[in-house]
Amino acid sequence: MNSDGKKTRIVKDIKVDTKKCAGCRGCEIACSAFHAVPKFSSVNTARSRIMVVMDEVRDIFVPIRAGDHALAECNGRNRYVIDGKEYDECTFCPASCPSRDAFKDPDSGFPLKCDMCESVPPLEKPMCVDACTFGALIYEEREEAVEAEPKKLGEMEVGLKSLIKKYGLKKVMDTIARVSKE
Amino acid sequence: MRYAETGFNLEIDLTRGSIDKVETDPKETASYLGGNGISAKLLFDRVPPGTDPFSPDNLLIFSNGLLNGTPVPGANRVAVNTMAPVNGLMGHSLMGGMFGPELKMAGWDRIVLRGKAPDLVYIAIHNDRVEIRDATHLRGKGMYDTARLIKEELKDNRAWVATIGPAGENRSYLASIDCGNSSAARTVGPVMGDKRVKAIAVRGTRDVYLAHPKELWEMCSRLRKELDANPNIGDWMATDEDDSFHHNNFSWGNARIRRKTFWSATLGERWRNLKYDHMSRQTGCWNCPKACHNVIKWPNRRRFSYKCYGKDTYHMASFQELDFTYEILPIAQDLGLDSYSTPQTIAFALELLEAGILTEKDFPGMPSDVRGRFFYLIDKMAHREGIGDILADGVSMAAERIGKGAEKFDHNTVKKFEQLPIKLGKLNPAYFLMIATGEDMAITQIEGSFPQDPITDPEMKEEFIKKWVAVPDKKFAEWFRQWEKRDQLPADAMVAIVDWNECMHYLDDSLGFCGFVSSFRGQFGGTTGYHVWNMPQLITHATGWEFDKDRLWECFQRNRNLVRALNNRAGLRRSWERPPEDHWAVRDEEYEQELLTQYYDFKGWTFDGIPTRETLERLGLGYVAENLIKGGVLTGNEATALNDARAKKKKQ
Ligand code: SF4
Ligand code: SF4
Ligand code: SF4
C-alpha cells in the first residue's frame, strides 16, 4: 500500500551499465553457486541465469539475464550492426529457446529463468549485483501502483478462450467430446 | 567425490590420435596441489633426461591451479609447462583469463599433450567430447582470426580458444600461446607449434564441486570486496599514468642506455591522452575484482589489449614513444610474438648491425627508419625468414649462432632467458639470489613478498609492521624493523626472505592465484590479498582437506625441490646461476658466491645446487633421490653446501 491507500507492489530491476563491465564473470559464478543444490555447493557458469556476451575486439561486454522461455524460435529476427559487424538478434536475447542452448540447464535441458534470487529471508540485493564490484549491475526497487488485478489465467485457459472466440462454444465442446472418445 | 579438482587429466597422444580420460590420484593433489607442481611431477616421471624438447616424447601440459574454477577470487592461472627448447630446463608460463576455469568446468584438471600430429590440428573440447580436428586451413593465421574461425566452426561463441600464431607454428622461441586477453609467453609456444597443435578450444558446462559450500562462499564474497578495496594489489600500471619509474630507471635499446630524466609532466600528459583517447575499457580475468588489461582501439588496427610493462617494451627497445607501442603491439600479438623478448631481440640485432657483426646484406629490403625496421623484423622472425630464422631463437641462441663476438651483446639473459632490462649500481643481496637462482623463468617472478627497500621513518615503519598480516613468522617483522640500509641485512635473514618470496610464487602457481593479488604484491604496502594464513582455510573449504600453514609450506618445499631436481637432471648447476655481468656496476664475486652457498645450504642443497638425498626424502621425494642417484646426478652422500669441502676451503 502506498500513502494514497492504493495497492502497490515492489518491482525489482537490475540496470546494466555495459561501459563498466570488465568481463570477469563474477556475476555468472555467483548466480550459479547460489542456485546450486545445496546452495553454493558448486560453480558451473552454464547454469547461471546471467550470461556475459563478451567480445574484446569489438568491445562488446553485455551481461544478459535470463528471461522467459520461448516455445518456438522466432522468425523475422532482427540483425544488428555494431561497429561494422553484424549480430544476430539471438546474441543478446534473454530467452531460452529451442534454437540455442543458452539459459538451459546443461543436464536436463530445462529452461532457466532469473528469479531475482528469491529466498527466505530475502537477500538485500541479488547475488550477481553483489558480486559485481565494478558497478556494472545496479539493483533498483521501485513501487508501482497495481490496477485491480485481473484474474490470472493459466496456459490452458488462455488457449481455450481463444478457441471459443474463434469457433464458438458449442463447436469447441463438440470437438472435445469427439476427440476424448477417439 | 572430488572437490575443487575434477580428478581427471585429459591425455592426448597426437602421434596416435588417441584421447584418454585418466583418473588421477587424490594423494598426488594433496602433495603437489596442482599447476606447476603436478606438471613437474609429470615431467619428472615421464620425460626421460636427455629428451630433445622438440621430440614427440616431450610433454606440453596445461595444468589448472587447484583453486581455479572455485569461487576464490583471483584464482585463474593455468600453468603451461614443458621441457623448454631455449635452455632444456622446465618451461613455465602462466596464463590468466578464462581458459583454466573453463577447462575445469569441462571436467578436466589439466591437458597433457604428447607425440606430434602428422599435420596441423586443433583440439576441440566440450566436456567429455574431445576431438582432434584438421587445422590446415588455419595455417599461418593470426591469433585473432584463428580463434574467431574456430568458434564459428564449432558454432560456439562461448568457447575459449588458446592458440599460437605463425611464430609458434614456426617454432620461434619467442612464441606465445594466447587466449582472449591472456597469454602464456615463451618457452611453451614453440613446443605447441612443434606438436602441430594450432589451438585448443574449450567449453565446459559441468559443476566444480566444493566441500564446505557456505563457509567457502562467505569467505570468498568477503575477499572479493577486500581485494577490490585494497589499493596495494592489482596492476598499478593500469591506472597510474605516471610511468616515470620504468622510463627513467630501466634501460632502453638492447638494455644499454638509461635515460634518467626522460619523464616529464608534459610527456605524462601527452601519453595519458594517447591512452584515454583510444581506450575502450579495462578488462579482467575470471572472478577477479581488478581489471588490469587496457583495451585499445588504434587507427587502422584491430582492437587489442595489453597489461603491465607490456606497454613499454616496444617503444623502449626502439627509443620511440607510446604511440609506437600502440601501432606495433596488435600486429606483433597477432603474429604470436611475446612482447618482452621480441623487442629485446630486435634491439640486439640492430646493435649487431651497428657494430658491423651483422651487415646490411643480412637485412635485404629493410627500411631505414627504426619503426619500419621493427615491423620488418617481427615479420621475418615470426616466419623465420632470412635473418629472422636466427633471431627467432631469442638473444642467447641467436648470439651463439651468429658468433663473431655477438655473444658479448647478449648481456641481459639468465639461463638463456631474456630478463627485464634493469642495470643497477649496487647489489641487493636478496634480489641477487632471486634472479640468480629463479627457475620460474617468468619475468615477474623475481619479486615477492618482502619489501625491496627499508622504511626509514620509524612511525611509518611500525604502522607497516602492524598491518603486515602476511608474515609467515615474527622473525620477518623483526628483520624489517632492524633494516636500515638496502644492502645490509644479516645473511640468515637474506636467505629466509628469498625463501618466503619463492614460497608465495610456488603456492600461487600451484593453486592458481594471480601474482598481482598475491605473491607479487606483498612487497608493496604489505597488505596483499593472499598469504600463508588465509590460503590454508580456502583450501580446506574448497577441498575438504585439513590444511594449515605448515602443511602448505611443505607443499611449497616439495614443489620447489622437485622443479630443482628436474632441472638438475637436465643439467642445471651452480655455474648457470649468474646474473648478467653488467647487471650491477659494482660486483664482488666472492661475496656473491658466498651468498649462493648460504642459500643452497639453507635449502638443503649441495654446493652445486642440487637437493641432497636427505632433503628429498624428508619431503616424500625419495623416488626423486633414487632417480638422481641412478642417473649420476647425486651420489647420495653429499652434505649441504656449507659443509662441503669447497665452502670450507673458501672460508679459510
Ligand atoms: S560481475 Fe560485473 S563486471 Fe564482471 S562480468 Fe558480471 S557484469 Fe561484468
Ligand atoms: S538476480 Fe539472481 S537469479 Fe537473476 S541473474 Fe542475478 S543472481 Fe541470477
Ligand atoms: S589482478 Fe589483474 S591480471 Fe591478476 S587476475 Fe586480476 S585482472 Fe587478471
PDB file of C-alpha atoms in Angstrom, chain B residues 156-288:
ATOM      1  CA  ASP B 156      30.050 -21.935 -30.040  1.00  0.00           C
ATOM      2  CA  ASN B 157      30.632 -18.329 -29.184  1.00  0.00           C
ATOM      3  CA  ARG B 158      31.301 -19.171 -25.591  1.00  0.00           C
ATOM      4  CA  ALA B 159      34.260 -21.434 -26.227  1.00  0.00           C
ATOM      5  CA  TRP B 160      37.674 -20.139 -25.139  1.00  0.00           C
ATOM      6  CA  VAL B 161      40.401 -20.746 -27.662  1.00  0.00           C
ATOM      7  CA  ALA B 162      44.101 -20.848 -26.781  1.00  0.00           C
ATOM      8  CA  THR B 163      46.089 -20.511 -29.944  1.00  0.00           C
ATOM      9  CA  ILE B 164      49.512 -19.938 -31.437  1.00  0.00           C
ATOM     10  CA  GLY B 165      50.241 -17.614 -34.339  1.00  0.00           C
ATOM     11  CA  PRO B 166      52.730 -18.013 -37.186  1.00  0.00           C
ATOM     12  CA  ALA B 167      55.588 -17.564 -34.687  1.00  0.00           C
ATOM     13  CA  GLY B 168      54.521 -20.649 -32.769  1.00  0.00           C
ATOM     14  CA  GLU B 169      53.862 -22.669 -35.914  1.00  0.00           C
ATOM     15  CA  ASN B 170      57.420 -21.880 -36.989  1.00  0.00           C
ATOM     16  CA  ARG B 171      58.750 -22.876 -33.576  1.00  0.00           C
ATOM     17  CA  SER B 172      60.104 -19.468 -32.710  1.00  0.00           C
ATOM     18  CA  TYR B 173      61.437 -19.465 -29.152  1.00  0.00           C
ATOM     19  CA  LEU B 174      59.741 -16.099 -28.749  1.00  0.00           C
ATOM     20  CA  ALA B 175      56.296 -17.503 -29.465  1.00  0.00           C
ATOM     21  CA  SER B 176      53.455 -17.242 -27.001  1.00  0.00           C
ATOM     22  CA  ILE B 177      50.138 -19.006 -26.607  1.00  0.00           C
ATOM     23  CA  ASP B 178      47.220 -16.585 -26.404  1.00  0.00           C
ATOM     24  CA  CYS B 179      43.657 -16.886 -25.224  1.00  0.00           C
ATOM     25  CA  GLY B 180      41.419 -13.839 -25.114  1.00  0.00           C
ATOM     26  CA  ASN B 181      43.224 -11.128 -23.215  1.00  0.00           C
ATOM     27  CA  SER B 182      45.738 -13.527 -21.699  1.00  0.00           C
ATOM     28  CA  SER B 183      48.868 -15.155 -22.835  1.00  0.00           C
ATOM     29  CA  ALA B 184      51.369 -17.841 -21.854  1.00  0.00           C
ATOM     30  CA  ALA B 185      54.503 -16.211 -23.089  1.00  0.00           C
ATOM     31  CA  ARG B 186      57.593 -18.007 -24.266  1.00  0.00           C
ATOM     32  CA  THR B 187      59.231 -21.381 -23.650  1.00  0.00           C
ATOM     33  CA  VAL B 188      55.933 -23.125 -24.324  1.00  0.00           C
ATOM     34  CA  GLY B 189      54.719 -21.661 -27.656  1.00  0.00           C
ATOM     35  CA  PRO B 190      57.381 -23.346 -29.813  1.00  0.00           C
ATOM     36  CA  VAL B 191      56.553 -26.752 -28.334  1.00  0.00           C
ATOM     37  CA  MET B 192      52.876 -26.310 -29.189  1.00  0.00           C
ATOM     38  CA  GLY B 193      53.994 -25.489 -32.736  1.00  0.00           C
ATOM     39  CA  ASP B 194      56.310 -28.481 -32.792  1.00  0.00           C
ATOM     40  CA  LYS B 195      53.449 -30.748 -31.790  1.00  0.00           C
ATOM     41  CA  ARG B 196      51.487 -29.162 -34.654  1.00  0.00           C
ATOM     42  CA  VAL B 197      48.662 -28.036 -32.432  1.00  0.00           C
ATOM     43  CA  LYS B 198      47.365 -24.733 -33.726  1.00  0.00           C
ATOM     44  CA  ALA B 199      44.808 -24.229 -30.998  1.00  0.00           C
ATOM     45  CA  ILE B 200      42.798 -25.727 -28.167  1.00  0.00           C
ATOM     46  CA  ALA B 201      39.158 -24.712 -27.830  1.00  0.00           C
ATOM     47  CA  VAL B 202      37.406 -25.445 -24.583  1.00  0.00           C
ATOM     48  CA  ARG B 203      33.876 -25.148 -23.352  1.00  0.00           C
ATOM     49  CA  GLY B 204      32.625 -26.565 -20.073  1.00  0.00           C
ATOM     50  CA  THR B 205      29.140 -26.948 -18.650  1.00  0.00           C
ATOM     51  CA  ARG B 206      29.829 -29.110 -15.638  1.00  0.00           C
ATOM     52  CA  ASP B 207      29.939 -28.490 -11.926  1.00  0.00           C
ATOM     53  CA  VAL B 208      33.108 -27.817  -9.989  1.00  0.00           C
ATOM     54  CA  TYR B 209      32.139 -29.144  -6.562  1.00  0.00           C
ATOM     55  CA  LEU B 210      33.024 -27.500  -3.282  1.00  0.00           C
ATOM     56  CA  ALA B 211      33.430 -29.247   0.047  1.00  0.00           C
ATOM     57  CA  HIS B 212      32.212 -26.587   2.504  1.00  0.00           C
ATOM     58  CA  PRO B 213      29.820 -24.534   0.375  1.00  0.00           C
ATOM     59  CA  LYS B 214      28.612 -21.949   2.837  1.00  0.00           C
ATOM     60  CA  GLU B 215      31.926 -21.292   4.554  1.00  0.00           C
ATOM     61  CA  LEU B 216      33.763 -21.005   1.257  1.00  0.00           C
ATOM     62  CA  TRP B 217      31.212 -18.678  -0.259  1.00  0.00           C
ATOM     63  CA  GLU B 218      31.188 -16.384   2.747  1.00  0.00           C
ATOM     64  CA  MET B 219      34.947 -16.150   2.803  1.00  0.00           C
ATOM     65  CA  CYS B 220      35.213 -15.543  -0.950  1.00  0.00           C
ATOM     66  CA  SER B 221      32.465 -12.978  -1.075  1.00  0.00           C
ATOM     67  CA  ARG B 222      34.239 -11.021   1.663  1.00  0.00           C
ATOM     68  CA  LEU B 223      37.623 -11.465  -0.057  1.00  0.00           C
ATOM     69  CA  ARG B 224      36.319 -10.203  -3.366  1.00  0.00           C
ATOM     70  CA  LYS B 225      35.296  -6.948  -1.698  1.00  0.00           C
ATOM     71  CA  GLU B 226      38.561  -6.731   0.210  1.00  0.00           C
ATOM     72  CA  LEU B 227      40.637  -7.220  -2.919  1.00  0.00           C
ATOM     73  CA  ASP B 228      38.549  -4.644  -4.700  1.00  0.00           C
ATOM     74  CA  ALA B 229      39.131  -2.082  -1.959  1.00  0.00           C
ATOM     75  CA  ASN B 230      42.836  -2.851  -1.480  1.00  0.00           C
ATOM     76  CA  PRO B 231      44.905  -0.271  -3.390  1.00  0.00           C
ATOM     77  CA  ASN B 232      48.137  -2.265  -2.985  1.00  0.00           C
ATOM     78  CA  ILE B 233      47.124  -5.093  -5.276  1.00  0.00           C
ATOM     79  CA  GLY B 234      46.235  -5.456  -8.922  1.00  0.00           C
ATOM     80  CA  ASP B 235      48.330  -3.798 -11.579  1.00  0.00           C
ATOM     81  CA  TRP B 236      49.108  -0.201 -10.762  1.00  0.00           C
ATOM     82  CA  MET B 237      50.189   0.407 -14.313  1.00  0.00           C
ATOM     83  CA  ALA B 238      46.562   0.047 -15.364  1.00  0.00           C
ATOM     84  CA  THR B 239      45.623   3.243 -13.570  1.00  0.00           C
ATOM     85  CA  ASP B 240      48.759   5.090 -12.522  1.00  0.00           C
ATOM     86  CA  GLU B 241      49.773   7.044 -15.591  1.00  0.00           C
ATOM     87  CA  ASP B 242      52.971   8.363 -14.018  1.00  0.00           C
ATOM     88  CA  ASP B 243      55.279   5.789 -15.535  1.00  0.00           C
ATOM     89  CA  SER B 244      58.484   7.671 -14.756  1.00  0.00           C
ATOM     90  CA  PHE B 245      59.794   4.703 -12.782  1.00  0.00           C
ATOM     91  CA  HIS B 246      60.258   2.366 -15.742  1.00  0.00           C
ATOM     92  CA  HIS B 247      61.287   5.029 -18.217  1.00  0.00           C
ATOM     93  CA  ASN B 248      63.847   6.715 -16.013  1.00  0.00           C
ATOM     94  CA  ASN B 249      65.282   3.610 -14.401  1.00  0.00           C
ATOM     95  CA  PHE B 250      65.031   0.717 -16.820  1.00  0.00           C
ATOM     96  CA  SER B 251      67.399   0.551 -19.768  1.00  0.00           C
ATOM     97  CA  TRP B 252      66.448   1.386 -23.338  1.00  0.00           C
ATOM     98  CA  GLY B 253      67.511  -0.278 -26.565  1.00  0.00           C
ATOM     99  CA  ASN B 254      69.367  -3.521 -26.040  1.00  0.00           C
ATOM    100  CA  ALA B 255      69.274  -2.955 -22.259  1.00  0.00           C
ATOM    101  CA  ARG B 256      72.012  -0.369 -22.671  1.00  0.00           C
ATOM    102  CA  ILE B 257      71.026   3.158 -22.041  1.00  0.00           C
ATOM    103  CA  ARG B 258      69.402   4.720 -19.028  1.00  0.00           C
ATOM    104  CA  ARG B 259      67.555   7.976 -19.565  1.00  0.00           C
ATOM    105  CA  LYS B 260      67.287   9.224 -16.034  1.00  0.00           C
ATOM    106  CA  THR B 261      65.475  12.427 -16.908  1.00  0.00           C
ATOM    107  CA  PHE B 262      63.296  11.095 -19.687  1.00  0.00           C
ATOM    108  CA  TRP B 263      59.977  11.535 -17.979  1.00  0.00           C
ATOM    109  CA  SER B 264      58.338  14.940 -17.696  1.00  0.00           C
ATOM    110  CA  ALA B 265      54.939  16.282 -16.766  1.00  0.00           C
ATOM    111  CA  THR B 266      54.127  17.302 -20.340  1.00  0.00           C
ATOM    112  CA  LEU B 267      55.125  13.907 -21.662  1.00  0.00           C
ATOM    113  CA  GLY B 268      52.996  12.272 -18.978  1.00  0.00           C
ATOM    114  CA  GLU B 269      50.051  14.402 -20.013  1.00  0.00           C
ATOM    115  CA  ARG B 270      50.544  13.623 -23.688  1.00  0.00           C
ATOM    116  CA  TRP B 271      50.722   9.891 -23.055  1.00  0.00           C
ATOM    117  CA  ARG B 272      47.753   9.957 -20.750  1.00  0.00           C
ATOM    118  CA  ASN B 273      45.713  11.474 -23.560  1.00  0.00           C
ATOM    119  CA  LEU B 274      47.078   8.964 -26.049  1.00  0.00           C
ATOM    120  CA  LYS B 275      45.859   6.205 -23.825  1.00  0.00           C
ATOM    121  CA  TYR B 276      42.483   7.520 -22.742  1.00  0.00           C
ATOM    122  CA  ASP B 277      41.590   8.884 -26.158  1.00  0.00           C
ATOM    123  CA  HIS B 278      41.955   5.360 -27.509  1.00  0.00           C
ATOM    124  CA  MET B 279      40.981   3.170 -24.595  1.00  0.00           C
ATOM    125  CA  SER B 280      37.667   1.353 -24.871  1.00  0.00           C
ATOM    126  CA  ARG B 281      37.663  -0.111 -21.367  1.00  0.00           C
ATOM    127  CA  GLN B 282      39.664  -2.199 -18.948  1.00  0.00           C
ATOM    128  CA  THR B 283      39.028  -5.886 -18.587  1.00  0.00           C
ATOM    129  CA  GLY B 284      39.901  -8.506 -16.022  1.00  0.00           C
ATOM    130  CA  CYS B 285      40.335 -12.222 -15.622  1.00  0.00           C
ATOM    131  CA  TRP B 286      37.959 -14.882 -14.336  1.00  0.00           C
ATOM    132  CA  ASN B 287      36.489 -13.911 -10.991  1.00  0.00           C
ATOM    133  CA  CYS B 288      38.837 -11.065 -10.182  1.00  0.00           C
TER     134      CYS B 288
END
